[in-house]
Coordinates of C-alpha atoms in Angstrom, one line a residue:
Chain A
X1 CA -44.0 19.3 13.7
X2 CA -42.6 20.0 17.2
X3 CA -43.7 16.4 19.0
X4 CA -41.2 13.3 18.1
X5 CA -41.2 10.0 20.1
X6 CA -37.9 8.2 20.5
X7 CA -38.7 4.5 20.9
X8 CA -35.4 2.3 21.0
X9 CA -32.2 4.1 23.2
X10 CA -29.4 2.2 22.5
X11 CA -25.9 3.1 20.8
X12 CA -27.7 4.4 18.2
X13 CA -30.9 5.8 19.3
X14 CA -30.2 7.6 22.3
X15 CA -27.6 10.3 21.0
X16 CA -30.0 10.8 17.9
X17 CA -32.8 11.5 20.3
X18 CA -30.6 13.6 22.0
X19 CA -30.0 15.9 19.1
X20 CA -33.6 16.2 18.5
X21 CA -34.2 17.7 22.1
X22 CA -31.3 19.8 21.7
X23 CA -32.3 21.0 18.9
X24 CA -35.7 22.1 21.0
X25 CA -38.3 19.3 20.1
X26 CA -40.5 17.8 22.3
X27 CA -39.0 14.2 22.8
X28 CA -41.1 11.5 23.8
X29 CA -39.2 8.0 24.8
X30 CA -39.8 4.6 25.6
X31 CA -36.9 1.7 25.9
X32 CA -37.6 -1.6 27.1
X33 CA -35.2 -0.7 30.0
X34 CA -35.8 2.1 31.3
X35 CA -32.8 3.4 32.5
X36 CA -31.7 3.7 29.2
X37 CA -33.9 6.6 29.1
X38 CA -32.3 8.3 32.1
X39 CA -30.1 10.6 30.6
X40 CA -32.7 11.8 28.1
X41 CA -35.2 12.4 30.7
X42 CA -32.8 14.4 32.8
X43 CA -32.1 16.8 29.8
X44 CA -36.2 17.2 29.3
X45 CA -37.3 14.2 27.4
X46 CA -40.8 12.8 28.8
X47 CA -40.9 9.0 29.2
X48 CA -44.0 7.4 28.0
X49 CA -45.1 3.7 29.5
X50 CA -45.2 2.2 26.0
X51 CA -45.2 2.7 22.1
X52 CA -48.6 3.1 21.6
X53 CA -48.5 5.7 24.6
X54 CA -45.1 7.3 22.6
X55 CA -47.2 7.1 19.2
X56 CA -50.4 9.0 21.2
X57 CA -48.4 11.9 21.9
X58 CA -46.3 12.3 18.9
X59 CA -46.7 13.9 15.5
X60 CA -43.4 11.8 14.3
X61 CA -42.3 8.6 16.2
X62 CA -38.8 7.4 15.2
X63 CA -37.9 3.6 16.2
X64 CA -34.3 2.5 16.3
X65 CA -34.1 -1.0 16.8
X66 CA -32.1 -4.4 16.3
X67 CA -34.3 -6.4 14.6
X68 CA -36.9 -7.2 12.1
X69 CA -39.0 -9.2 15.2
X70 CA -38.5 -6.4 17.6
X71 CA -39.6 -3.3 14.6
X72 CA -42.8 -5.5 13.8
X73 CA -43.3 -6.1 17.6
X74 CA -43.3 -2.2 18.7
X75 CA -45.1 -1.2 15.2
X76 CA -48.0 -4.0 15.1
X77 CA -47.7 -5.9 18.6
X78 CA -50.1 -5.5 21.6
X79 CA -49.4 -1.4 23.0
X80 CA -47.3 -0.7 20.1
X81 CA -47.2 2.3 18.3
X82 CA -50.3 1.3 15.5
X83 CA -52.4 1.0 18.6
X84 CA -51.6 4.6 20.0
X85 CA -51.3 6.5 16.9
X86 CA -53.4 9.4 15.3
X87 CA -54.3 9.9 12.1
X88 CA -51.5 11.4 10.0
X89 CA -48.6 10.2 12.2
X90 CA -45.5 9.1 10.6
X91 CA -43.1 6.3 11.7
X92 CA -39.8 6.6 10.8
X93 CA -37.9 3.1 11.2
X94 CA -33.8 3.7 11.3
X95 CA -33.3 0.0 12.3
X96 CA -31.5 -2.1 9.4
X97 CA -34.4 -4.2 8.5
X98 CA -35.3 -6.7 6.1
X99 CA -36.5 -4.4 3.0
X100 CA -39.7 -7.0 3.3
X101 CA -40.7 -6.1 6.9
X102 CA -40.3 -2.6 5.5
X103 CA -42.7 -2.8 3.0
X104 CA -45.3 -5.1 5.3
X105 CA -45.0 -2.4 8.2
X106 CA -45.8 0.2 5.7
X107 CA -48.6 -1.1 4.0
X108 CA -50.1 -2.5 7.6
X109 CA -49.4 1.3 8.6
X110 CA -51.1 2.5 5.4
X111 CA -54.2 0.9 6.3
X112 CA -54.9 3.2 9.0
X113 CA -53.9 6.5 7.7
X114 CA -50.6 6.0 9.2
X115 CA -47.7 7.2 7.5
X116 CA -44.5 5.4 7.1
X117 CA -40.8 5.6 6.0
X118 CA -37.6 3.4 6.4
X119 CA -34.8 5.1 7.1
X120 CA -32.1 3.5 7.6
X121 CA -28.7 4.7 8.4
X122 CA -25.3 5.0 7.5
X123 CA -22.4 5.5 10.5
X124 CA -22.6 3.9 14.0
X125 CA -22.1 4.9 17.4
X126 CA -19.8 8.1 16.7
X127 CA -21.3 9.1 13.7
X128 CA -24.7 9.1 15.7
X129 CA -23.1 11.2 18.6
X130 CA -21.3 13.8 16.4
X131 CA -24.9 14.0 14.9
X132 CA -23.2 12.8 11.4
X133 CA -25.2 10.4 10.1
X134 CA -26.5 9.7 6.9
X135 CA -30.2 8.6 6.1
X136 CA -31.3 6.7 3.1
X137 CA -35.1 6.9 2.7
X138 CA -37.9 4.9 1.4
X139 CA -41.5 6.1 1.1
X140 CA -43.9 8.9 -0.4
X141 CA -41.4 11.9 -1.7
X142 CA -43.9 14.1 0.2
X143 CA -43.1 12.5 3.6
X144 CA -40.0 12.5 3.3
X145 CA -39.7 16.7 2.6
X146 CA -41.7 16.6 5.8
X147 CA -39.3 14.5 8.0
X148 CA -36.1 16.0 5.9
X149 CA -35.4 18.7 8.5
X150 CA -35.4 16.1 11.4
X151 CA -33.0 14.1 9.6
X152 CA -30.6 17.3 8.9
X153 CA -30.6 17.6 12.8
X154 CA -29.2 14.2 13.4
X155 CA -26.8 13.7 10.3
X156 CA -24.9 15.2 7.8
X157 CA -27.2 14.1 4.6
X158 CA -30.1 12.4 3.8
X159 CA -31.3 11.1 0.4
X160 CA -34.7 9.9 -1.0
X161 CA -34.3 6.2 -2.6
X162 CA -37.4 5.5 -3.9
X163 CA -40.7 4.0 -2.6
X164 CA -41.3 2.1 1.0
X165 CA -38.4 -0.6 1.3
X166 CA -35.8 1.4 -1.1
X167 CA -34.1 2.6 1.8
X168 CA -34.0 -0.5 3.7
X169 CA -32.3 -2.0 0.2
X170 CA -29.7 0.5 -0.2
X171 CA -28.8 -0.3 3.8
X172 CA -28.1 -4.0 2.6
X173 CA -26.5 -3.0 -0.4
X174 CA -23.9 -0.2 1.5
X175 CA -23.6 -2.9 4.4
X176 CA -22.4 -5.4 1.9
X177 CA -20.2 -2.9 0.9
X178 CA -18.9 -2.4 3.7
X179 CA -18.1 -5.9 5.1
X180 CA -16.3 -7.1 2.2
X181 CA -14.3 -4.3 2.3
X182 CA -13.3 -5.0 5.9
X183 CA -12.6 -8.4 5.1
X184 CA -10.7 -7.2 2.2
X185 CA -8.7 -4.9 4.8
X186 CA -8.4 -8.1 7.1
X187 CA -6.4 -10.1 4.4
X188 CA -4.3 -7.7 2.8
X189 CA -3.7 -6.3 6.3
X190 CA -2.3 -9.7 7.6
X191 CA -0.2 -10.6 4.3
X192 CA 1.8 -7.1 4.4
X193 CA 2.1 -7.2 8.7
X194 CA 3.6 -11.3 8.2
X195 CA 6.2 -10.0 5.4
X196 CA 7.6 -8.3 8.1
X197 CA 6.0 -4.3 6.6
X198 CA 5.0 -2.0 9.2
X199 CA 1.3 -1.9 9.2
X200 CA 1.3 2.2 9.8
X201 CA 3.5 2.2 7.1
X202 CA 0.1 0.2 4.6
X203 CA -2.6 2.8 5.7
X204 CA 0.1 5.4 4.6
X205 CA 0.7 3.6 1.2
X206 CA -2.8 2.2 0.3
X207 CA -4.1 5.6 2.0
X208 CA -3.0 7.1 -1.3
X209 CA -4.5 4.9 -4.2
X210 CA -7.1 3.0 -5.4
X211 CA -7.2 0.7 -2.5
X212 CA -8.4 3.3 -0.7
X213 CA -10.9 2.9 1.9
X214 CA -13.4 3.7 4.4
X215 CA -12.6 0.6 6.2
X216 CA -9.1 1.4 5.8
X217 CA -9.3 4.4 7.5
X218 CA -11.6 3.7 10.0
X219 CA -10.7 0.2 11.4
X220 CA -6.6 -0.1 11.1
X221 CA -5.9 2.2 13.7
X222 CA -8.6 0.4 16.1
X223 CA -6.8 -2.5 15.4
X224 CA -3.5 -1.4 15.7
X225 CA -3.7 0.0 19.1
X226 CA -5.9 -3.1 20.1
X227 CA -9.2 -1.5 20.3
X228 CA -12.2 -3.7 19.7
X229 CA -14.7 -2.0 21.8
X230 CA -17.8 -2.2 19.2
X231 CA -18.3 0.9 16.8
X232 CA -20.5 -1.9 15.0
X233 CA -20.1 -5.1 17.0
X234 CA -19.3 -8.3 14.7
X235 CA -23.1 -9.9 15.5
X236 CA -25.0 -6.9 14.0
X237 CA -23.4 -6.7 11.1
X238 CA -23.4 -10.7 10.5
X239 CA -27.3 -9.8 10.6
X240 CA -27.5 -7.5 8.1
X241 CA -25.2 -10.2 5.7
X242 CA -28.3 -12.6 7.0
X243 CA -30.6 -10.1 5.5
X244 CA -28.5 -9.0 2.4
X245 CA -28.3 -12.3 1.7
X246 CA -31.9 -13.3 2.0
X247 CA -32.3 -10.2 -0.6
X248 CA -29.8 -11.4 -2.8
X249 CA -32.0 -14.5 -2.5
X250 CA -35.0 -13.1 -3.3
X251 CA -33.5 -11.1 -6.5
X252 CA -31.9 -14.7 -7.7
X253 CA -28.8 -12.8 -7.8
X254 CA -25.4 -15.4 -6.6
X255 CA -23.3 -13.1 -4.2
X256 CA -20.0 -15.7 -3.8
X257 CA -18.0 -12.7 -1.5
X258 CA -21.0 -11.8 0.4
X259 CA -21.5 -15.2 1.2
X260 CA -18.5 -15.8 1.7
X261 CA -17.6 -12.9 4.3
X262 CA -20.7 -13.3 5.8
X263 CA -19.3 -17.2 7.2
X264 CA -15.7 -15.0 7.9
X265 CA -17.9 -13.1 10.2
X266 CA -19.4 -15.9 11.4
X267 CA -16.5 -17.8 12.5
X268 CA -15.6 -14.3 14.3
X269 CA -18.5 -14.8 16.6
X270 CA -17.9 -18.4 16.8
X271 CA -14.2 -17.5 18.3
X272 CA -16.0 -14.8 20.8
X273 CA -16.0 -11.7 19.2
X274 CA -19.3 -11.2 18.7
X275 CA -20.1 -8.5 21.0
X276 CA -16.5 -6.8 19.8
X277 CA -15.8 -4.5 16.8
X278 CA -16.4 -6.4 13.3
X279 CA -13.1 -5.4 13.2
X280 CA -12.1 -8.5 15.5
X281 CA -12.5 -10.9 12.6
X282 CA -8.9 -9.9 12.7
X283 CA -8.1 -12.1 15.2
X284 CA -9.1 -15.4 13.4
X285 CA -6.6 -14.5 10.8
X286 CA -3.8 -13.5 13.3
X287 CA -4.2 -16.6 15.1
X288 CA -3.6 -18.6 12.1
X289 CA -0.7 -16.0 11.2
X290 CA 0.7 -16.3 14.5
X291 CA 1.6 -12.6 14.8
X292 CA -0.5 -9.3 16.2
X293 CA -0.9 -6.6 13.5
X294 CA 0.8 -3.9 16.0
X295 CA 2.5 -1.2 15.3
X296 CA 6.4 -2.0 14.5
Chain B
X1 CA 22.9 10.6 -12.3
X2 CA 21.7 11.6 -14.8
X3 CA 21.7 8.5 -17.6
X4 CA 18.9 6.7 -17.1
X5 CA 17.6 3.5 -18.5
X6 CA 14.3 2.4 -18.8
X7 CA 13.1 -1.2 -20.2
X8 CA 9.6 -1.9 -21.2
X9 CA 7.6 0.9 -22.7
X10 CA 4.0 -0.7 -22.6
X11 CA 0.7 1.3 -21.1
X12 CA 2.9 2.4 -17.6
X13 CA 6.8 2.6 -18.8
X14 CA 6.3 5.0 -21.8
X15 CA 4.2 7.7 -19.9
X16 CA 6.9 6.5 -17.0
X17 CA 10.2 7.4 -19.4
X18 CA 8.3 10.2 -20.8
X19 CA 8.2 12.3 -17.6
X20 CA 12.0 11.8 -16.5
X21 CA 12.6 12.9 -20.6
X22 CA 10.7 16.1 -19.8
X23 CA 12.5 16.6 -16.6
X24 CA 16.0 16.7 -18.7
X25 CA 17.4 13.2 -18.3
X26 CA 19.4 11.7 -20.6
X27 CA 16.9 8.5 -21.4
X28 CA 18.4 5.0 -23.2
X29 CA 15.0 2.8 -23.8
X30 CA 15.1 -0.3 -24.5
X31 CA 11.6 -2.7 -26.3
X32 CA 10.7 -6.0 -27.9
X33 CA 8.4 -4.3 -30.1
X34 CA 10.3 -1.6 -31.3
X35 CA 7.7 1.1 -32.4
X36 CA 6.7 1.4 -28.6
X37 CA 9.9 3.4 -28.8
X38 CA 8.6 5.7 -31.3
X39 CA 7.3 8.6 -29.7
X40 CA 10.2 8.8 -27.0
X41 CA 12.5 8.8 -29.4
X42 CA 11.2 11.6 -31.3
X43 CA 11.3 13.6 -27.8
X44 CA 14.9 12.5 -27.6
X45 CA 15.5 9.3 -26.0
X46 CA 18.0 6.8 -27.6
X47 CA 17.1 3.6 -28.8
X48 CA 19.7 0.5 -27.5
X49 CA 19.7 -2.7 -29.2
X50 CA 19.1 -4.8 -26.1
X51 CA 18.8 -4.6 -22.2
X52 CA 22.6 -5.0 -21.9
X53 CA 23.0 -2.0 -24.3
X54 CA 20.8 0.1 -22.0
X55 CA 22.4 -1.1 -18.9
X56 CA 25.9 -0.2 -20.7
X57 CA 25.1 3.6 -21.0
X58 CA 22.7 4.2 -17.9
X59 CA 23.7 4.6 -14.6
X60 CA 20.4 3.1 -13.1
X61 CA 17.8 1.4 -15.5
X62 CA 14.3 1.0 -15.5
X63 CA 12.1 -2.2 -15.8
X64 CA 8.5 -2.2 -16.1
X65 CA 7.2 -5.5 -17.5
X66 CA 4.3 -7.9 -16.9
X67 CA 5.3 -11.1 -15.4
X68 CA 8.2 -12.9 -13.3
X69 CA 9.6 -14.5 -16.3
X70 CA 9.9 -11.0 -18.7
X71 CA 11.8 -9.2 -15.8
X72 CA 14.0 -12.6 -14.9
X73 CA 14.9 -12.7 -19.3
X74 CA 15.7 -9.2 -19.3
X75 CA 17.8 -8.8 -16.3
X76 CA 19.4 -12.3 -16.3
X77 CA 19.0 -13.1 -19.5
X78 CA 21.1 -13.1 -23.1
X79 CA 22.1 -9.3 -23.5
X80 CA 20.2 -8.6 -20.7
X81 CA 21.1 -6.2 -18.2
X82 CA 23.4 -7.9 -16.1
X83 CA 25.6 -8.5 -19.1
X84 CA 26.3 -5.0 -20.2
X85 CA 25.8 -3.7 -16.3
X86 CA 28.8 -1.5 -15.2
X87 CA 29.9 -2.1 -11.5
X88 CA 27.2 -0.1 -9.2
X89 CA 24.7 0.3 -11.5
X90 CA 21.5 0.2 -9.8
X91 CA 18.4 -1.7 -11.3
X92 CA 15.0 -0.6 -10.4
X93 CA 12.5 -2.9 -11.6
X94 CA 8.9 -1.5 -10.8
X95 CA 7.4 -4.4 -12.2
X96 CA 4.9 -6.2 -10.4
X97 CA 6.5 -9.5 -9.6
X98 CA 6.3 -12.1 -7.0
X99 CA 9.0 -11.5 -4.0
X100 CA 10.5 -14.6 -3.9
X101 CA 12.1 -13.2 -7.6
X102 CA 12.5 -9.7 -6.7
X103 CA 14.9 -11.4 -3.8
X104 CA 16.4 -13.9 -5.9
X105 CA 17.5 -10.7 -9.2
X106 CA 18.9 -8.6 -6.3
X107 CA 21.0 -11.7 -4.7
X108 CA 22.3 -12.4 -8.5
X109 CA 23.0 -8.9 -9.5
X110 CA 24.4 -8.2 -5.8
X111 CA 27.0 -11.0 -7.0
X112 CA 28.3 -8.4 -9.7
X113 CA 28.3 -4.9 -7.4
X114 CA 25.1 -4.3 -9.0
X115 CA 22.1 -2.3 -6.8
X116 CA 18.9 -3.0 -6.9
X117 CA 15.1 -1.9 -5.9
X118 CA 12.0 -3.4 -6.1
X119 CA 9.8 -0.4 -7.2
X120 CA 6.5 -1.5 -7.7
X121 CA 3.3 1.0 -8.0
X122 CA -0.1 2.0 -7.1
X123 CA -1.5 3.4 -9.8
X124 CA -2.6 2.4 -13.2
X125 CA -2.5 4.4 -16.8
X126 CA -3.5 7.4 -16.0
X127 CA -1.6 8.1 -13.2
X128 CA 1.2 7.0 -14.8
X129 CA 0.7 9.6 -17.4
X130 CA -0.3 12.7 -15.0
X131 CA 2.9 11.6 -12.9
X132 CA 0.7 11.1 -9.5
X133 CA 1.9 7.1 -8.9
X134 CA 3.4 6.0 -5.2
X135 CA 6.4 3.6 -5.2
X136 CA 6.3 1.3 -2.7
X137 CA 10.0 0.2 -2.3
X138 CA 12.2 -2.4 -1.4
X139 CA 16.6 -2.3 -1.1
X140 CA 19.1 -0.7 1.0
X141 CA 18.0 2.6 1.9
X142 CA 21.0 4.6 1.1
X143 CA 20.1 2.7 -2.7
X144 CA 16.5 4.2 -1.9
X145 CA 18.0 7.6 -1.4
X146 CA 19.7 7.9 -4.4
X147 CA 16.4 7.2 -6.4
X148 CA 14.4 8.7 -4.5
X149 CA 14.2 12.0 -6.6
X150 CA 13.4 9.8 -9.5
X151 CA 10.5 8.5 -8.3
X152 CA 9.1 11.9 -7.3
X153 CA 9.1 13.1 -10.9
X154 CA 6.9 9.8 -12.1
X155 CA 4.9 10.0 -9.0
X156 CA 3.8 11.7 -6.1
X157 CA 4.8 9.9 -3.3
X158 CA 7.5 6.9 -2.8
X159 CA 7.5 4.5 0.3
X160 CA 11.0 2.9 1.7
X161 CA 9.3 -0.6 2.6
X162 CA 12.3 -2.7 4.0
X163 CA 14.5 -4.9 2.4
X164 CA 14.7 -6.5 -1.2
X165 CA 11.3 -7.7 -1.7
X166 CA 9.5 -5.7 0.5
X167 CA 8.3 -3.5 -1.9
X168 CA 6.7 -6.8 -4.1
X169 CA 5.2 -7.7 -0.7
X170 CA 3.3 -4.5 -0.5
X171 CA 2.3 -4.4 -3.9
X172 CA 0.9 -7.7 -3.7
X173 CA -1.1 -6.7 -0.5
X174 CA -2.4 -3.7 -1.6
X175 CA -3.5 -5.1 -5.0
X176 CA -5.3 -7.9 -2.7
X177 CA -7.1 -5.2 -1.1
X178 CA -8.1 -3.3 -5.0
X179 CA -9.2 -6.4 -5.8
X180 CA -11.5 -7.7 -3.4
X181 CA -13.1 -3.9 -3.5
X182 CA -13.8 -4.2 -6.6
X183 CA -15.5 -7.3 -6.1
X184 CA -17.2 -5.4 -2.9
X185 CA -18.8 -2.6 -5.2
X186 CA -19.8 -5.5 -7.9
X187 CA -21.9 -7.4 -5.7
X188 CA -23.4 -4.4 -3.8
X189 CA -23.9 -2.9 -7.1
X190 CA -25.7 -4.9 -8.7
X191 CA -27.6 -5.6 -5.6
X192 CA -28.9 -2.2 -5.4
X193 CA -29.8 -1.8 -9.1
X194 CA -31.6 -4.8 -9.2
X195 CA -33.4 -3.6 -6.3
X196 CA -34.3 -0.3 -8.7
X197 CA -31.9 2.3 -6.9
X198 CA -30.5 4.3 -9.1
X199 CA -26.6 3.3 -9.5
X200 CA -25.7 6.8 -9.9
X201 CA -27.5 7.6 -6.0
X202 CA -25.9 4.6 -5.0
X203 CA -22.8 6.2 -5.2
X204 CA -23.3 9.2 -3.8
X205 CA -24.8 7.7 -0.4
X206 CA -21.8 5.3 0.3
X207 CA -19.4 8.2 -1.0
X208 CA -20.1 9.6 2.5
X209 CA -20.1 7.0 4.8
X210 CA -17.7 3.8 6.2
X211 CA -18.3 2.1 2.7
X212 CA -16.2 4.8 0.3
X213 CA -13.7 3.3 -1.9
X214 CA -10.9 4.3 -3.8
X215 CA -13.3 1.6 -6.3
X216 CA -16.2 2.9 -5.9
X217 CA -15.0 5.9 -6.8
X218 CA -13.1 5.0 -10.0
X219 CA -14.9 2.6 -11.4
X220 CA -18.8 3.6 -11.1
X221 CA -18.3 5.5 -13.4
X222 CA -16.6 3.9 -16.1
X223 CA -19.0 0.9 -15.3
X224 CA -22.3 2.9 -15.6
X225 CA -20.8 4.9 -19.1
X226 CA -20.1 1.1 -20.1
X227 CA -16.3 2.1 -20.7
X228 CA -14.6 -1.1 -20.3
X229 CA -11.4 0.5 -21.8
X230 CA -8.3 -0.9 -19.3
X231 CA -7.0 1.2 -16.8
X232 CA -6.2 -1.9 -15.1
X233 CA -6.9 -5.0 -17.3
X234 CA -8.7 -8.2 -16.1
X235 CA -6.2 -10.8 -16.8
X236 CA -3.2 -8.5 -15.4
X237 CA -5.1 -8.2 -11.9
X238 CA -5.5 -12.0 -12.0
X239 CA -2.1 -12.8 -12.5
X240 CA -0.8 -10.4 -9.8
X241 CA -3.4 -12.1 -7.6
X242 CA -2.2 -15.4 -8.4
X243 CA 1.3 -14.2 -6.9
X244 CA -0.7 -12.8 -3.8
X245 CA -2.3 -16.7 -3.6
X246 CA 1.2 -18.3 -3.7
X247 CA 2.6 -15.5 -1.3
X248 CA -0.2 -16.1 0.8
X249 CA 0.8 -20.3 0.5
X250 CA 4.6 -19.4 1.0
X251 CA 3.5 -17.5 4.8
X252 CA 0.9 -20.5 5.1
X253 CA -1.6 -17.7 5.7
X254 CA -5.4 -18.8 4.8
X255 CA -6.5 -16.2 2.3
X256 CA -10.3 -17.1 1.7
X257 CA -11.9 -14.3 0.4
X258 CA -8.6 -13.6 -1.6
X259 CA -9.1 -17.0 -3.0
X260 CA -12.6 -16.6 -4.1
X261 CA -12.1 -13.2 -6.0
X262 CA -9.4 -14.2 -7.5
X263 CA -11.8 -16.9 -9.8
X264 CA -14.2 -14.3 -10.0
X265 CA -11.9 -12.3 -12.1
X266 CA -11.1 -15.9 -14.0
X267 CA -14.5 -16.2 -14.4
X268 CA -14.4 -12.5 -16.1
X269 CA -11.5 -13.9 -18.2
X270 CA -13.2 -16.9 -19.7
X271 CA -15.9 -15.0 -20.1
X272 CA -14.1 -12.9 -22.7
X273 CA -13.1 -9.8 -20.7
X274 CA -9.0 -10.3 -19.5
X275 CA -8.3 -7.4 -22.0
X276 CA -10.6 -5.1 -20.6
X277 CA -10.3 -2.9 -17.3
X278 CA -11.5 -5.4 -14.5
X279 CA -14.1 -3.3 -13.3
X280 CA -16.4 -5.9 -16.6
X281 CA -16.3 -8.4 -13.7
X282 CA -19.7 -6.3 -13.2
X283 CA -20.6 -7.9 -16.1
X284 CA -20.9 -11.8 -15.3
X285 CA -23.3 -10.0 -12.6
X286 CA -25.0 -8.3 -14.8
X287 CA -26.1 -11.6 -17.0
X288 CA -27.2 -13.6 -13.3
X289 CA -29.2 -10.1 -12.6
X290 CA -30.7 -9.9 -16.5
X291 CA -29.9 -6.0 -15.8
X292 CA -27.3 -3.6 -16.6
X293 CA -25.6 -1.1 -14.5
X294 CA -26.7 2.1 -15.9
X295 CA -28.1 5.2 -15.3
X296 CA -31.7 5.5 -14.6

């Protein structure tokens, strides 16, 4: 396979394109704006006019998206890819999606002869540039050995879940992880910094011992030298809570903390921080604390 | 110095007292329950008939007890350590105890010329035995230096926090933060495995990405060999969250998530699992879900 259309350049999908045509494939994009495309097309991408015209030329077509509406628009809507594409393509979809749309798009895909996998991913923006991703994949086993070697390109692992929709679960599942353990970084984070200890001085200490985390080590310093330019803006993520918790529905499993967290990140947006880091929800509890976790 | 004393030899002070025998000290121990003694005393530590004995032959003692009121009894106490304290002996209790009493033993004991530190640690049993626990401590730092090398044989790191207390501050936050991962993996856990992921995959995807935790790590796997054994017991994480709560009441700090996770692990309690480690909060999950957590 040598042909792959890009459709969907933002954060995420532009860099991973990008390491695609580096890496000497023949890179077809579309993105609603266009400009978004520029930098691709002045490296040797080839801009097609829509999804279905991406999906025409293109033996693999990768979307990257925000949504479920917008993945089922450019899959199954009027010039999207189902309409342009040839027997035996696949569609990868990175987007965090609802494991549901995952499973509809596939099976609507199916009916055709076209392939499909969800393929979500783990990192955000610099993970995507340093081309360190990791994918978790739903579909046939025998797909994903196909698409495996694309995936190795653009990050550092990919593993096969299980059938369509497993990879779009074990998204949920690791993004649930992930925000409560931010929140859990928030509150612990606050308590130590209004005792009067030095936050550096906590990432050292918890650094070293079961409290340990990725949050931890990813968010403190961005907060500390009051940096809330989005890695993973607050909105996105309360989405995927919105989705984990419709799954959580769906399995009649009660998820308290998710729920929970999910309104912390809420009232983060609520206060403005939307569009910032999730690690902003910071600043709801500094206001009540009526100190700035900063450096002593 | 080199006459130390060491108070309460439960799961973390006997493996504690242990390592400073084996590094050549001259040990006094000092328990309620007498046989706890045994073993250290057939390696060579003396027995004393109370904490006021210990404190009478050491040159710095050792506390390591369960709650507030144990550690006030034994230092404050009848025949406790202040009583049979010689003038600059230096208590070091690494007991995990709410600030407001680690301030108020040092303030009494400061009355008599008598040092102290609150030592707390990271780390459960089995870093208490392999001699790899961080101190996070509290007390004048000239106090700190003198122990300093102590603490390196028990553990592999130690932390100068601030002032009296400020070690209990840290402990409480960083347990807040253990805690509220732990609830983190539960949820997404059993999230995943009801969704038919394979727990053991589960862990290797987030292992590599933003999600990692020192609790994903360490408790995965005791929860998918069903080893509820404690490391960490149930009702002990419950109580030091409880001092976290009232911490968080005494900096009038809103603490939701905090909150929440801390009657999840008293919903783990009246379901019958305080003695266990508190990684069988997995299993109130695991009855909502109808599943367990094992390997597929």
């Amino acid at each position: 396979m040598k042909k792959i259309g890009f459709v969907g350049l933002g954060t995420m999908g532009a860099p991973m394109a990008s390491h695609l045509l580096k890496a000497d494939y023949e890179i077809i994009v579309y993105n609603r704006t266009k400009e978004k495309a520029d930098e691709l097309i002045a490296k040797g991408a080839v801009f097609a006019n829509s999804p279905a015209d991406v999906a025409r030329q293109s033996e693999v077509v990768f979307t990257m998206l925000t949504a479920d509406s917008a993945v089922e628009q450019v899959v199954l809507g009027a010039n999207g890819i189902l309409e342009g594409a040839n027997e035996g393509l696949i569609v990868v979809d990175s987007s965090t999606i609802s494991p549901k749309t995952s499973k509809k798009l596939a099976a609507e895909l199916a009916k055709k002869g076209v392939e499909m996998l969800d393929a979500p991913v783990t990192g955000s923006e610099p993970q995507a540039i340093e081309g360190v991703l990791t994918f978790m994949v739903g579909g046939k086993s025998e797909v994903y050995e196909k698409c495996a070697p694309l995936f190795e390109i653009m990050g550092k692992a990919s593993f096969h879940m299980g059938e369509n929709g497993a990879g779009s679960y074990m998204k949920l599942a690791n993004n649930t992880l992930a925000a409560i353990n931010l929140l859990s970084l928030s509150e612990s984070l606050i308590m130590a910094t209004k005792s009067g200890i030095d936050p550096e001085l906590f990432v050292k200490v918890v650094s070293g011992g079961g409290a340990r985390s990725g949050m931890v080590d990813n968010k403190t310093g961005k907060i500390i030298s009051r940096d809330f330019r989005p890695h993973f803006a607050t909105a996105l993520m309360h989405k995927d809570l919105t989705l984990a918790t419709d799954l959580a529905a769906e399995l009649k499993l009660p998820v308290p903390v998710l729920s929970l967290v999910r309104q912390m990140l809420q009232m983060a947006i609520s206060n403005g921080f939307g569009n910032e880091d999730m690690c902003s929800v910071i600043k709801c509890y500094e206001e009540w604390a009526e100190i700035e976790v900063t450096s002593k």
